mmCIF file of C-alpha atoms and ligand atoms in Angstrom:
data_model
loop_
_atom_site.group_PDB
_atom_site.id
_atom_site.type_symbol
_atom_site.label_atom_id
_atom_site.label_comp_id
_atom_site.label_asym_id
_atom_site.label_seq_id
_atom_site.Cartn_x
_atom_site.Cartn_y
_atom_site.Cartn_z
ATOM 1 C CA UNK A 1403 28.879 -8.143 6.804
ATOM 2 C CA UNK A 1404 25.612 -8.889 4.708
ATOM 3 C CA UNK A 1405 23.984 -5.872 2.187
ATOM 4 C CA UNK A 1406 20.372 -5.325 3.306
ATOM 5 C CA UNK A 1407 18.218 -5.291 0.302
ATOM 6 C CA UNK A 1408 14.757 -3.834 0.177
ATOM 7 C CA UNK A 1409 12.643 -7.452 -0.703
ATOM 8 C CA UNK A 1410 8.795 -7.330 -0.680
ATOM 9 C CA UNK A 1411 7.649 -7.251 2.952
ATOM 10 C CA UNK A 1412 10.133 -4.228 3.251
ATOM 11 C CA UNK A 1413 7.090 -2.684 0.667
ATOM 12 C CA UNK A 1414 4.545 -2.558 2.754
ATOM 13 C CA UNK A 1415 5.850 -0.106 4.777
ATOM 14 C CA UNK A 1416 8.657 1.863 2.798
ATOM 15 C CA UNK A 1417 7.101 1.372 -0.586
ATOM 16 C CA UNK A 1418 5.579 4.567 -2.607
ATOM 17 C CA UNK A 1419 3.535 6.434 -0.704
ATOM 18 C CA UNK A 1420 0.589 6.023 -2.704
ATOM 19 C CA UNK A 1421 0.730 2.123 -2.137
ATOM 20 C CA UNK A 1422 0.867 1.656 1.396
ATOM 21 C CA UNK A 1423 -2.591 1.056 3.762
ATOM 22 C CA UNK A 1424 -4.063 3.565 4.585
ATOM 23 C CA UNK A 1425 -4.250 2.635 8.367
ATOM 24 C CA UNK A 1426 -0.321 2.185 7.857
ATOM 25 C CA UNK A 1427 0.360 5.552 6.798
ATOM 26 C CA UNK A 1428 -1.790 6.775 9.127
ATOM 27 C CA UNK A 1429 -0.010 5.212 12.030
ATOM 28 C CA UNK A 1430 3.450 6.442 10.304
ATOM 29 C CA UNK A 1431 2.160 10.254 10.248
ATOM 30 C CA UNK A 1432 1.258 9.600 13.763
ATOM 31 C CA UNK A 1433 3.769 8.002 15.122
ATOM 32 C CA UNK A 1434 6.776 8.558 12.652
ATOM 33 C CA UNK A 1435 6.256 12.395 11.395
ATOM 34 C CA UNK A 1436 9.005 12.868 10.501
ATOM 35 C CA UNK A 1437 9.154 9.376 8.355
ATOM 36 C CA UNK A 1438 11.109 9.862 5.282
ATOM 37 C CA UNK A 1439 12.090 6.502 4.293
ATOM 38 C CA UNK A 1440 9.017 5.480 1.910
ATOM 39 C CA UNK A 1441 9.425 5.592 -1.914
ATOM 40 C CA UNK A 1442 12.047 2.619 -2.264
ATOM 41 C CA UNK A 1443 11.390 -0.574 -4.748
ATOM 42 C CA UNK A 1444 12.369 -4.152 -4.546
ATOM 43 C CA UNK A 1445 16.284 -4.633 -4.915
ATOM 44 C CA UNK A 1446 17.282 -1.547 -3.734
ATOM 45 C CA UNK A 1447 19.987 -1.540 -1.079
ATOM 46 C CA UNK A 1448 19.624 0.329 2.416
ATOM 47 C CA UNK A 1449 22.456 -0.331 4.433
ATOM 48 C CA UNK A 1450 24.198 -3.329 5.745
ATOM 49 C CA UNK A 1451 24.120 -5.361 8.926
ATOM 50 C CA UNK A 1452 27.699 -6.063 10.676
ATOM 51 C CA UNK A 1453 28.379 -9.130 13.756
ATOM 52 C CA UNK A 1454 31.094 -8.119 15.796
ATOM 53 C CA UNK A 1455 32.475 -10.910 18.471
ATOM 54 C CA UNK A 1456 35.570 -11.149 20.338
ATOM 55 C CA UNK A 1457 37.796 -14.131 19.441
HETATM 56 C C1 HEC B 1569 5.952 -2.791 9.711
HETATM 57 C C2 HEC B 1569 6.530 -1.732 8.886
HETATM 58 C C3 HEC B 1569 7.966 -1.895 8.412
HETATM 59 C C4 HEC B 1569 8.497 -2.939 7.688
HETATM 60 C C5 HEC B 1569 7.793 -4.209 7.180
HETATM 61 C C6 HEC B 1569 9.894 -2.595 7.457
HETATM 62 N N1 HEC B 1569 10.176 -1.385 8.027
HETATM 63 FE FE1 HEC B 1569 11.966 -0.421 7.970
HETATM 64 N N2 HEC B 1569 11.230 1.021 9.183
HETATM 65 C C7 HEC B 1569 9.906 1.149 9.583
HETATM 66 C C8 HEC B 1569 9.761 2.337 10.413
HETATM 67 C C9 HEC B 1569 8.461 2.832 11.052
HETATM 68 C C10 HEC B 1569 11.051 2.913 10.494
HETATM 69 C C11 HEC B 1569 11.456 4.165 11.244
HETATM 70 C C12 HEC B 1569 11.357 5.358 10.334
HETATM 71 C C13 HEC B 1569 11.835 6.612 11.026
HETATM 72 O O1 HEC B 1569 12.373 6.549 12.129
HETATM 73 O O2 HEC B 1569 11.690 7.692 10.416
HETATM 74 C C14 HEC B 1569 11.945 2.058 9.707
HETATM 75 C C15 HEC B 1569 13.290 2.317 9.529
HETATM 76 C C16 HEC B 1569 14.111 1.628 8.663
HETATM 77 C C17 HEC B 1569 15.475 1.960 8.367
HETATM 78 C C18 HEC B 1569 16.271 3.110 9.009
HETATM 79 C C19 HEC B 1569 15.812 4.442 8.499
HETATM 80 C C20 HEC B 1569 16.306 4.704 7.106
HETATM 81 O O3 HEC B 1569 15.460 4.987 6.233
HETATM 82 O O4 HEC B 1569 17.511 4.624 6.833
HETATM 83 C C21 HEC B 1569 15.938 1.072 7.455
HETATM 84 C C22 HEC B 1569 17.323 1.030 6.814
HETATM 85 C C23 HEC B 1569 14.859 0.153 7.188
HETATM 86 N N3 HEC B 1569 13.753 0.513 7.935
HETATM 87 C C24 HEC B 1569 14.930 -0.910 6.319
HETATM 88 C C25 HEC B 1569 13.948 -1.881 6.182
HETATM 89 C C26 HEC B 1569 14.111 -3.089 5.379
HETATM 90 C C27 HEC B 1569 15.335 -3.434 4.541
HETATM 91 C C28 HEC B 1569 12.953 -3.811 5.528
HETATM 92 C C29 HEC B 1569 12.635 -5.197 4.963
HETATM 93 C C30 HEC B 1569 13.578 -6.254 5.286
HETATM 94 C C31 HEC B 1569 12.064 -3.024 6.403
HETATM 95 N N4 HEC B 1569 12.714 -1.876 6.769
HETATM 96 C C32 HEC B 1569 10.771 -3.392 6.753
HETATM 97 C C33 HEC B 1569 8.887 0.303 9.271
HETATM 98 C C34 HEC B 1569 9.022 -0.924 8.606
#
């Protein structure tokens, strides 16, 4: 199991909404209305990432 951080390509597309491009957030209020996961900074942790395999 590995934490998944927010680093700084994560920013250009979940960073504060006044930073991202402007095509971007047009293509997230197109295609992602309901998009609520903008507003992070660098370090922050979203979630984590599990392998499973059989043994
Ligand atoms: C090219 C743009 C882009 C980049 C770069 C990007 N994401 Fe996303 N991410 C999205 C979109 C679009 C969604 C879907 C949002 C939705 O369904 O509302 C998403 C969804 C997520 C979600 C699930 C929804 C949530 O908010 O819990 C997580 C977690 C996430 N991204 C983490 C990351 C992390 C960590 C990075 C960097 C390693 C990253 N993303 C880089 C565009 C991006």
């Amino acid at each position: 199991m590995k934490a998944l951080p927010v680093g700084d390509v994560c920013l250009n597309c979940h960073g504060p909404a006044d930073t991202l491009d402007a095509g971007l957030k047009n293509a997230l209020t197109t295609t992602y209305p309901h998009d609520q996961a903008t507003g992070y900074v660098k370090g922050q942790i979203r979630g984590a990432l599990t392998v499973k395999r059989p043994l």
